[in-house]
PDB file of C-alpha atoms and ligand atoms in Angstrom:
ATOM      1  CA  MET A 764     -20.697   9.717  -7.583  1.00  0.00           C
ATOM      2  CA  ARG A 765     -20.061  13.096  -5.995  1.00  0.00           C
ATOM      3  CA  TYR A 766     -17.428  14.374  -8.462  1.00  0.00           C
ATOM      4  CA  SER A 767     -17.337  14.675 -12.206  1.00  0.00           C
ATOM      5  CA  ARG A 768     -14.313  13.361 -14.105  1.00  0.00           C
ATOM      6  CA  GLU A 769     -13.141  16.961 -14.614  1.00  0.00           C
ATOM      7  CA  GLU A 770     -13.443  17.674 -10.869  1.00  0.00           C
ATOM      8  CA  LEU A 771     -11.456  14.523 -10.074  1.00  0.00           C
ATOM      9  CA  ILE A 772      -8.711  15.509 -12.546  1.00  0.00           C
ATOM     10  CA  LYS A 773      -8.434  18.852 -10.905  1.00  0.00           C
ATOM     11  CA  ALA A 774      -8.370  17.392  -7.356  1.00  0.00           C
ATOM     12  CA  VAL A 775      -5.891  14.602  -8.126  1.00  0.00           C
ATOM     13  CA  SER A 776      -3.464  16.662 -10.307  1.00  0.00           C
ATOM     14  CA  GLY A 777      -3.355  19.279  -7.508  1.00  0.00           C
ATOM     15  CA  GLN A 778      -1.963  16.705  -5.068  1.00  0.00           C
ATOM     16  CA  MET A 779       1.172  15.769  -7.017  1.00  0.00           C
ATOM     17  CA  PRO A 780       4.014  17.346  -8.970  1.00  0.00           C
ATOM     18  CA  GLU A 781       3.635  18.000 -12.709  1.00  0.00           C
ATOM     19  CA  LYS A 782       5.756  14.970 -13.575  1.00  0.00           C
ATOM     20  CA  ARG A 783       3.629  12.526 -11.556  1.00  0.00           C
ATOM     21  CA  TRP A 784       0.505  13.954 -13.121  1.00  0.00           C
ATOM     22  CA  LYS A 785       1.986  13.315 -16.560  1.00  0.00           C
ATOM     23  CA  HIS A 786       2.590   9.707 -15.407  1.00  0.00           C
ATOM     24  CA  THR A 787      -1.019   9.481 -14.325  1.00  0.00           C
ATOM     25  CA  GLU A 788      -2.253  10.716 -17.765  1.00  0.00           C
ATOM     26  CA  GLY A 789       0.028   8.094 -19.311  1.00  0.00           C
ATOM     27  CA  VAL A 790      -1.498   5.357 -17.185  1.00  0.00           C
ATOM     28  CA  MET A 791      -5.005   6.582 -18.113  1.00  0.00           C
ATOM     29  CA  HIS A 792      -4.067   6.322 -21.774  1.00  0.00           C
ATOM     30  CA  SER A 793      -2.481   2.873 -21.528  1.00  0.00           C
ATOM     31  CA  ALA A 794      -5.236   1.517 -19.293  1.00  0.00           C
ATOM     32  CA  VAL A 795      -7.916   2.499 -21.804  1.00  0.00           C
ATOM     33  CA  VAL A 796      -5.919   0.894 -24.649  1.00  0.00           C
ATOM     34  CA  LEU A 797      -5.424  -2.350 -22.676  1.00  0.00           C
ATOM     35  CA  ALA A 798      -9.076  -2.363 -21.489  1.00  0.00           C
ATOM     36  CA  LYS A 799     -10.314  -2.118 -25.098  1.00  0.00           C
ATOM     37  CA  GLN A 800      -7.879  -4.765 -26.252  1.00  0.00           C
ATOM     38  CA  TYR A 801      -8.662  -7.254 -23.494  1.00  0.00           C
ATOM     39  CA  GLY A 802     -12.317  -6.650 -22.885  1.00  0.00           C
ATOM     40  CA  ALA A 803     -12.257  -4.694 -19.631  1.00  0.00           C
ATOM     41  CA  ASP A 804     -14.492  -1.612 -19.125  1.00  0.00           C
ATOM     42  CA  PRO A 805     -12.563   1.372 -20.495  1.00  0.00           C
ATOM     43  CA  VAL A 806     -14.554   3.842 -18.432  1.00  0.00           C
ATOM     44  CA  LYS A 807     -13.660   2.026 -15.243  1.00  0.00           C
ATOM     45  CA  ALA A 808     -10.039   1.681 -16.378  1.00  0.00           C
ATOM     46  CA  ASP A 809      -9.841   5.456 -16.996  1.00  0.00           C
ATOM     47  CA  LEU A 810     -11.212   6.232 -13.512  1.00  0.00           C
ATOM     48  CA  ALA A 811      -9.058   3.713 -11.678  1.00  0.00           C
ATOM     49  CA  ALA A 812      -5.975   5.018 -13.499  1.00  0.00           C
ATOM     50  CA  LEU A 813      -6.904   8.629 -12.750  1.00  0.00           C
ATOM     51  CA  MET A 814      -7.038   7.845  -9.025  1.00  0.00           C
ATOM     52  CA  HIS A 815      -4.340   5.151  -8.730  1.00  0.00           C
ATOM     53  CA  ASP A 816      -1.502   7.349  -7.389  1.00  0.00           C
ATOM     54  CA  VAL A 817      -3.659  10.006  -5.663  1.00  0.00           C
ATOM     55  CA  ALA A 818      -1.815   9.545  -2.333  1.00  0.00           C
ATOM     56  CA  LYS A 819       1.665   8.954  -3.744  1.00  0.00           C
ATOM     57  CA  PHE A 820       2.930  12.373  -2.753  1.00  0.00           C
ATOM     58  CA  TRP A 821       1.184  12.695   0.556  1.00  0.00           C
ATOM     59  CA  PRO A 822       3.558  13.118   3.480  1.00  0.00           C
ATOM     60  CA  ILE A 823       4.537   9.675   4.679  1.00  0.00           C
ATOM     61  CA  ASP A 824       3.299  10.269   8.221  1.00  0.00           C
ATOM     62  CA  LYS A 825      -0.132  11.188   6.822  1.00  0.00           C
ATOM     63  CA  GLN A 826      -0.182   7.946   4.791  1.00  0.00           C
ATOM     64  CA  GLU A 827       0.784   5.979   7.884  1.00  0.00           C
ATOM     65  CA  ARG A 828      -1.972   7.641   9.909  1.00  0.00           C
ATOM     66  CA  VAL A 829      -4.634   6.801   7.354  1.00  0.00           C
ATOM     67  CA  ILE A 830      -3.638   3.110   7.457  1.00  0.00           C
ATOM     68  CA  ARG A 831      -3.321   2.979  11.207  1.00  0.00           C
ATOM     69  CA  GLU A 832      -6.637   4.688  11.951  1.00  0.00           C
ATOM     70  CA  ASN A 833      -8.804   2.837   9.494  1.00  0.00           C
ATOM     71  CA  ASP A 834      -9.890  -0.700   8.738  1.00  0.00           C
ATOM     72  CA  LEU A 835      -6.992  -1.212   6.343  1.00  0.00           C
ATOM     73  CA  ASP A 836      -4.184  -3.737   5.968  1.00  0.00           C
ATOM     74  CA  GLN A 837      -1.984  -3.091   9.008  1.00  0.00           C
ATOM     75  CA  ASP A 838       0.721  -5.555   7.735  1.00  0.00           C
ATOM     76  CA  LEU A 839       1.676  -2.919   5.173  1.00  0.00           C
ATOM     77  CA  LEU A 840       3.209  -0.809   7.959  1.00  0.00           C
ATOM     78  CA  ALA A 841       5.907  -3.462   8.445  1.00  0.00           C
ATOM     79  CA  ASN A 842       6.663  -3.421   4.712  1.00  0.00           C
ATOM     80  CA  ASP A 843       8.164  -0.894   2.284  1.00  0.00           C
ATOM     81  CA  LYS A 844       6.608   2.611   2.485  1.00  0.00           C
ATOM     82  CA  GLN A 845       6.289   2.610  -1.289  1.00  0.00           C
ATOM     83  CA  LEU A 846       3.428   0.167  -0.930  1.00  0.00           C
ATOM     84  CA  TRP A 847       1.417   2.436   1.294  1.00  0.00           C
ATOM     85  CA  HIS A 848       0.072   4.876  -1.261  1.00  0.00           C
ATOM     86  CA  ALA A 849      -1.990   2.175  -2.992  1.00  0.00           C
ATOM     87  CA  GLU A 850      -3.863   1.279   0.247  1.00  0.00           C
ATOM     88  CA  VAL A 851      -4.271   4.934   1.143  1.00  0.00           C
ATOM     89  CA  GLY A 852      -5.479   5.723  -2.390  1.00  0.00           C
ATOM     90  CA  TYR A 853      -8.101   2.997  -2.046  1.00  0.00           C
ATOM     91  CA  HIS A 854      -9.366   4.581   1.181  1.00  0.00           C
ATOM     92  CA  VAL A 855      -9.299   8.098  -0.156  1.00  0.00           C
ATOM     93  CA  ALA A 856     -11.035   7.164  -3.418  1.00  0.00           C
ATOM     94  CA  ARG A 857     -13.866   5.613  -1.460  1.00  0.00           C
ATOM     95  CA  HIS A 858     -14.238   8.038   1.410  1.00  0.00           C
ATOM     96  CA  GLU A 859     -13.096  11.397   0.020  1.00  0.00           C
ATOM     97  CA  TYR A 860     -14.079  11.064  -3.600  1.00  0.00           C
ATOM     98  CA  GLY A 861     -17.152   8.887  -3.183  1.00  0.00           C
ATOM     99  CA  ILE A 862     -16.084   6.155  -5.617  1.00  0.00           C
ATOM    100  CA  GLU A 863     -18.316   3.180  -4.847  1.00  0.00           C
ATOM    101  CA  ASP A 864     -17.436   0.679  -7.582  1.00  0.00           C
ATOM    102  CA  GLU A 865     -15.584  -2.152  -5.734  1.00  0.00           C
ATOM    103  CA  GLU A 866     -13.775  -3.192  -8.995  1.00  0.00           C
ATOM    104  CA  ILE A 867     -12.294   0.270  -9.416  1.00  0.00           C
ATOM    105  CA  LEU A 868     -11.442   0.467  -5.703  1.00  0.00           C
ATOM    106  CA  ASP A 869      -9.681  -2.920  -5.755  1.00  0.00           C
ATOM    107  CA  ALA A 870      -7.721  -1.983  -8.833  1.00  0.00           C
ATOM    108  CA  ILE A 871      -6.389   1.100  -7.025  1.00  0.00           C
ATOM    109  CA  ARG A 872      -5.710  -0.936  -3.866  1.00  0.00           C
ATOM    110  CA  TYR A 873      -3.676  -3.657  -5.591  1.00  0.00           C
ATOM    111  CA  HIS A 874      -2.015  -1.644  -8.313  1.00  0.00           C
ATOM    112  CA  THR A 875       1.436  -1.799  -6.634  1.00  0.00           C
ATOM    113  CA  SER A 876       1.534  -5.206  -4.946  1.00  0.00           C
ATOM    114  CA  GLY A 877      -0.730  -7.205  -7.225  1.00  0.00           C
ATOM    115  CA  ARG A 878      -2.688 -10.009  -5.515  1.00  0.00           C
ATOM    116  CA  VAL A 879      -3.721 -13.593  -5.995  1.00  0.00           C
ATOM    117  CA  GLY A 880      -6.771 -13.804  -8.300  1.00  0.00           C
ATOM    118  CA  MET A 881      -6.309 -10.435  -9.907  1.00  0.00           C
ATOM    119  CA  THR A 882      -9.416  -9.275 -11.776  1.00  0.00           C
ATOM    120  CA  LEU A 883      -9.204  -8.159 -15.381  1.00  0.00           C
ATOM    121  CA  LEU A 884      -9.301  -4.531 -14.238  1.00  0.00           C
ATOM    122  CA  ASP A 885      -6.540  -5.158 -11.601  1.00  0.00           C
ATOM    123  CA  LYS A 886      -4.388  -6.543 -14.360  1.00  0.00           C
ATOM    124  CA  VAL A 887      -5.089  -3.659 -16.735  1.00  0.00           C
ATOM    125  CA  ILE A 888      -4.163  -1.001 -14.156  1.00  0.00           C
ATOM    126  CA  CYS A 889      -1.128  -2.792 -12.788  1.00  0.00           C
ATOM    127  CA  LEU A 890       0.231  -3.371 -16.323  1.00  0.00           C
ATOM    128  CA  ALA A 891      -0.646   0.107 -17.556  1.00  0.00           C
ATOM    129  CA  ASP A 892       1.358   1.476 -14.636  1.00  0.00           C
ATOM    130  CA  TYR A 893       4.467  -0.416 -15.936  1.00  0.00           C
ATOM    131  CA  ILE A 894       4.087   0.456 -19.625  1.00  0.00           C
ATOM    132  CA  GLU A 895       2.633   3.970 -19.838  1.00  0.00           C
ATOM    133  CA  PRO A 896       4.455   5.979 -22.510  1.00  0.00           C
ATOM    134  CA  GLY A 897       6.513   8.001 -20.041  1.00  0.00           C
ATOM    135  CA  ARG A 898       8.034   5.001 -18.307  1.00  0.00           C
ATOM    136  CA  ASP A 899      11.688   4.399 -18.987  1.00  0.00           C
ATOM    137  CA  PHE A 900      13.422   1.574 -17.118  1.00  0.00           C
ATOM    138  CA  PRO A 901      15.555  -1.353 -18.251  1.00  0.00           C
ATOM    139  CA  GLY A 902      13.266  -3.926 -19.858  1.00  0.00           C
ATOM    140  CA  VAL A 903      10.197  -1.705 -20.291  1.00  0.00           C
ATOM    141  CA  ASN A 904      10.096  -2.280 -24.089  1.00  0.00           C
ATOM    142  CA  ASN A 905      10.079  -6.001 -23.577  1.00  0.00           C
ATOM    143  CA  ILE A 906       7.095  -5.641 -21.191  1.00  0.00           C
ATOM    144  CA  ARG A 907       5.353  -3.399 -23.763  1.00  0.00           C
ATOM    145  CA  GLU A 908       5.923  -6.088 -26.403  1.00  0.00           C
ATOM    146  CA  LEU A 909       4.529  -8.858 -24.177  1.00  0.00           C
ATOM    147  CA  ALA A 910       1.570  -6.650 -23.220  1.00  0.00           C
ATOM    148  CA  ASN A 911       0.536  -6.630 -26.914  1.00  0.00           C
ATOM    149  CA  HIS A 912      -0.294 -10.317 -26.809  1.00  0.00           C
ATOM    150  CA  SER A 913      -0.923 -11.221 -23.164  1.00  0.00           C
ATOM    151  CA  LEU A 914      -1.908  -9.319 -19.993  1.00  0.00           C
ATOM    152  CA  GLU A 915      -0.478 -12.076 -17.883  1.00  0.00           C
ATOM    153  CA  GLU A 916       2.828 -12.326 -19.742  1.00  0.00           C
ATOM    154  CA  GLY A 917       3.259  -8.592 -19.530  1.00  0.00           C
ATOM    155  CA  LEU A 918       2.462  -8.540 -15.838  1.00  0.00           C
ATOM    156  CA  VAL A 919       4.789 -11.432 -14.931  1.00  0.00           C
ATOM    157  CA  ALA A 920       7.602  -9.617 -16.727  1.00  0.00           C
ATOM    158  CA  GLY A 921       6.714  -6.389 -14.847  1.00  0.00           C
ATOM    159  CA  LEU A 922       6.540  -8.049 -11.440  1.00  0.00           C
ATOM    160  CA  ASP A 923       9.746  -9.974 -12.187  1.00  0.00           C
ATOM    161  CA  SER A 924      11.500  -6.693 -12.909  1.00  0.00           C
ATOM    162  CA  THR A 925      10.279  -5.187  -9.667  1.00  0.00           C
ATOM    163  CA  ILE A 926      11.288  -8.314  -7.718  1.00  0.00           C
ATOM    164  CA  SER A 927      14.749  -8.284  -9.345  1.00  0.00           C
ATOM    165  CA  PHE A 928      15.107  -4.633  -8.502  1.00  0.00           C
ATOM    166  CA  LEU A 929      14.196  -5.306  -4.827  1.00  0.00           C
ATOM    167  CA  LEU A 930      16.603  -8.267  -4.651  1.00  0.00           C
ATOM    168  CA  GLU A 931      19.397  -6.135  -6.175  1.00  0.00           C
ATOM    169  CA  LYS A 932      18.852  -3.454  -3.502  1.00  0.00           C
ATOM    170  CA  ARG A 933      18.467  -6.140  -0.781  1.00  0.00           C
ATOM    171  CA  LYS A 934      15.014  -4.815   0.104  1.00  0.00           C
ATOM    172  CA  VAL A 935      12.229  -6.672   1.837  1.00  0.00           C
ATOM    173  CA  ILE A 936       9.809  -8.150  -0.715  1.00  0.00           C
ATOM    174  CA  TYR A 937       6.130  -7.858   0.194  1.00  0.00           C
ATOM    175  CA  PRO A 938       4.949 -11.512   0.153  1.00  0.00           C
ATOM    176  CA  LEU A 939       1.762 -10.680  -1.786  1.00  0.00           C
ATOM    177  CA  THR A 940       3.855  -9.519  -4.764  1.00  0.00           C
ATOM    178  CA  VAL A 941       5.486 -12.977  -4.900  1.00  0.00           C
ATOM    179  CA  LEU A 942       2.129 -14.691  -4.553  1.00  0.00           C
ATOM    180  CA  ALA A 943       0.642 -12.492  -7.263  1.00  0.00           C
ATOM    181  CA  ARG A 944       3.515 -13.282  -9.610  1.00  0.00           C
ATOM    182  CA  ASN A 945       3.255 -17.026  -8.935  1.00  0.00           C
ATOM    183  CA  ASP A 946      -0.505 -16.942  -9.513  1.00  0.00           C
ATOM    184  CA  LEU A 947       0.012 -15.218 -12.886  1.00  0.00           C
ATOM    185  CA  VAL A 948       2.708 -17.705 -13.899  1.00  0.00           C
ATOM    186  CA  ARG A 949       0.261 -20.574 -13.208  1.00  0.00           C
ATOM    187  CA  GLN A 950      -2.400 -18.792 -15.252  1.00  0.00           C
ATOM    188  CA  ILE A 951      -0.026 -18.779 -18.267  1.00  0.00           C
ATOM    189  CA  LYS A 952       0.941 -22.464 -17.924  1.00  0.00           C
TER     190      LYS A 952
HETATM  191  O1  DGI B1846       3.523   4.509  -7.850  1.00  0.00           O
HETATM  192  P1  DGI B1846       4.317   4.179  -9.054  1.00  0.00           P
HETATM  193  O2  DGI B1846       5.727   4.626  -8.951  1.00  0.00           O
HETATM  194  O3  DGI B1846       3.689   4.601 -10.320  1.00  0.00           O
HETATM  195  O4  DGI B1846       4.454   2.579  -9.203  1.00  0.00           O
HETATM  196  P2  DGI B1846       4.033   1.493  -8.097  1.00  0.00           P
HETATM  197  O5  DGI B1846       2.763   1.826  -7.450  1.00  0.00           O
HETATM  198  O6  DGI B1846       4.002   0.191  -8.817  1.00  0.00           O
HETATM  199  O7  DGI B1846       5.176   1.538  -7.008  1.00  0.00           O
HETATM  200  C1  DGI B1846       6.314   0.827  -7.293  1.00  0.00           C
HETATM  201  C2  DGI B1846       7.350   1.058  -6.247  1.00  0.00           C
HETATM  202  O8  DGI B1846       7.082   0.225  -5.062  1.00  0.00           O
HETATM  203  C3  DGI B1846       8.685   0.587  -6.809  1.00  0.00           C
HETATM  204  O9  DGI B1846       9.615   1.623  -6.538  1.00  0.00           O
HETATM  205  C4  DGI B1846       9.034  -0.604  -6.045  1.00  0.00           C
HETATM  206  C5  DGI B1846       8.311  -0.354  -4.702  1.00  0.00           C
HETATM  207  N1  DGI B1846       8.142  -1.590  -3.898  1.00  0.00           N
HETATM  208  C6  DGI B1846       8.793  -1.750  -2.721  1.00  0.00           C
HETATM  209  N2  DGI B1846       8.499  -2.978  -2.242  1.00  0.00           N
HETATM  210  C7  DGI B1846       7.680  -3.593  -3.115  1.00  0.00           C
HETATM  211  C8  DGI B1846       7.417  -2.678  -4.199  1.00  0.00           C
HETATM  212  N3  DGI B1846       6.651  -3.000  -5.195  1.00  0.00           N
HETATM  213  C9  DGI B1846       6.081  -4.245  -5.186  1.00  0.00           C
HETATM  214  N4  DGI B1846       5.309  -4.625  -6.195  1.00  0.00           N
HETATM  215  N5  DGI B1846       6.312  -5.154  -4.174  1.00  0.00           N
HETATM  216  C10 DGI B1846       7.111  -4.874  -3.120  1.00  0.00           C
HETATM  217  O10 DGI B1846       7.333  -5.695  -2.234  1.00  0.00           O
HETATM  218 FE1   FE B1847       1.610   3.666  -7.538  1.00  0.00          FE
HETATM  219 FE1   FE B1848       1.661   4.836 -10.911  1.00  0.00          FE
END
């Protein structure tokens, strides 16, 4: 890897407002706790969490260009812009920061949408993003509670809250989010 953890922290924190960096620190903390609890690699969880929102505050036209000009999922461009930063973060982590671990890269890539067949690390990062200590939205404490005994239960509750929010606002729902949610429900049954 080309950068030390300290160098990555410096580079990533410089690309976002203070508040979003605090969120990232919270996700790093929660991801390590979940990783230790559920048997994922805490070092990988820390690094994926550190990088997960690296592109969140990039200008939207720059995010669009990265997706358009690279071998990335072009379908995202027809879906909510909020989804783009995960795909862009995946690309940037690989090509600008030299992260080569495919598990870490996938966890960054799918942290917003989820996917069918989420890996342990995917689940840890996606759930940590919902429950990090700075998060405050209706239902977050219920998700935190569920996360104490099941990654899948916590995630279904998290994705359900996102889907409900999108329905409420009459937004387009990215199909992969629904597929991810259904896949997790089946894993629980
Ligand atoms: O980047 P964060 O704010 O930390 O969290 P995130 O990466 O989970 O982004 C969530 C945002 O994406 C949230 O405001 C809802 C929005 N969004 C829009 N369409 C979809 C969506 N999220 C999911 N999972 N699925 C969608 O179809
Ligand atoms: Fe995000
Ligand atoms: Fe996040």
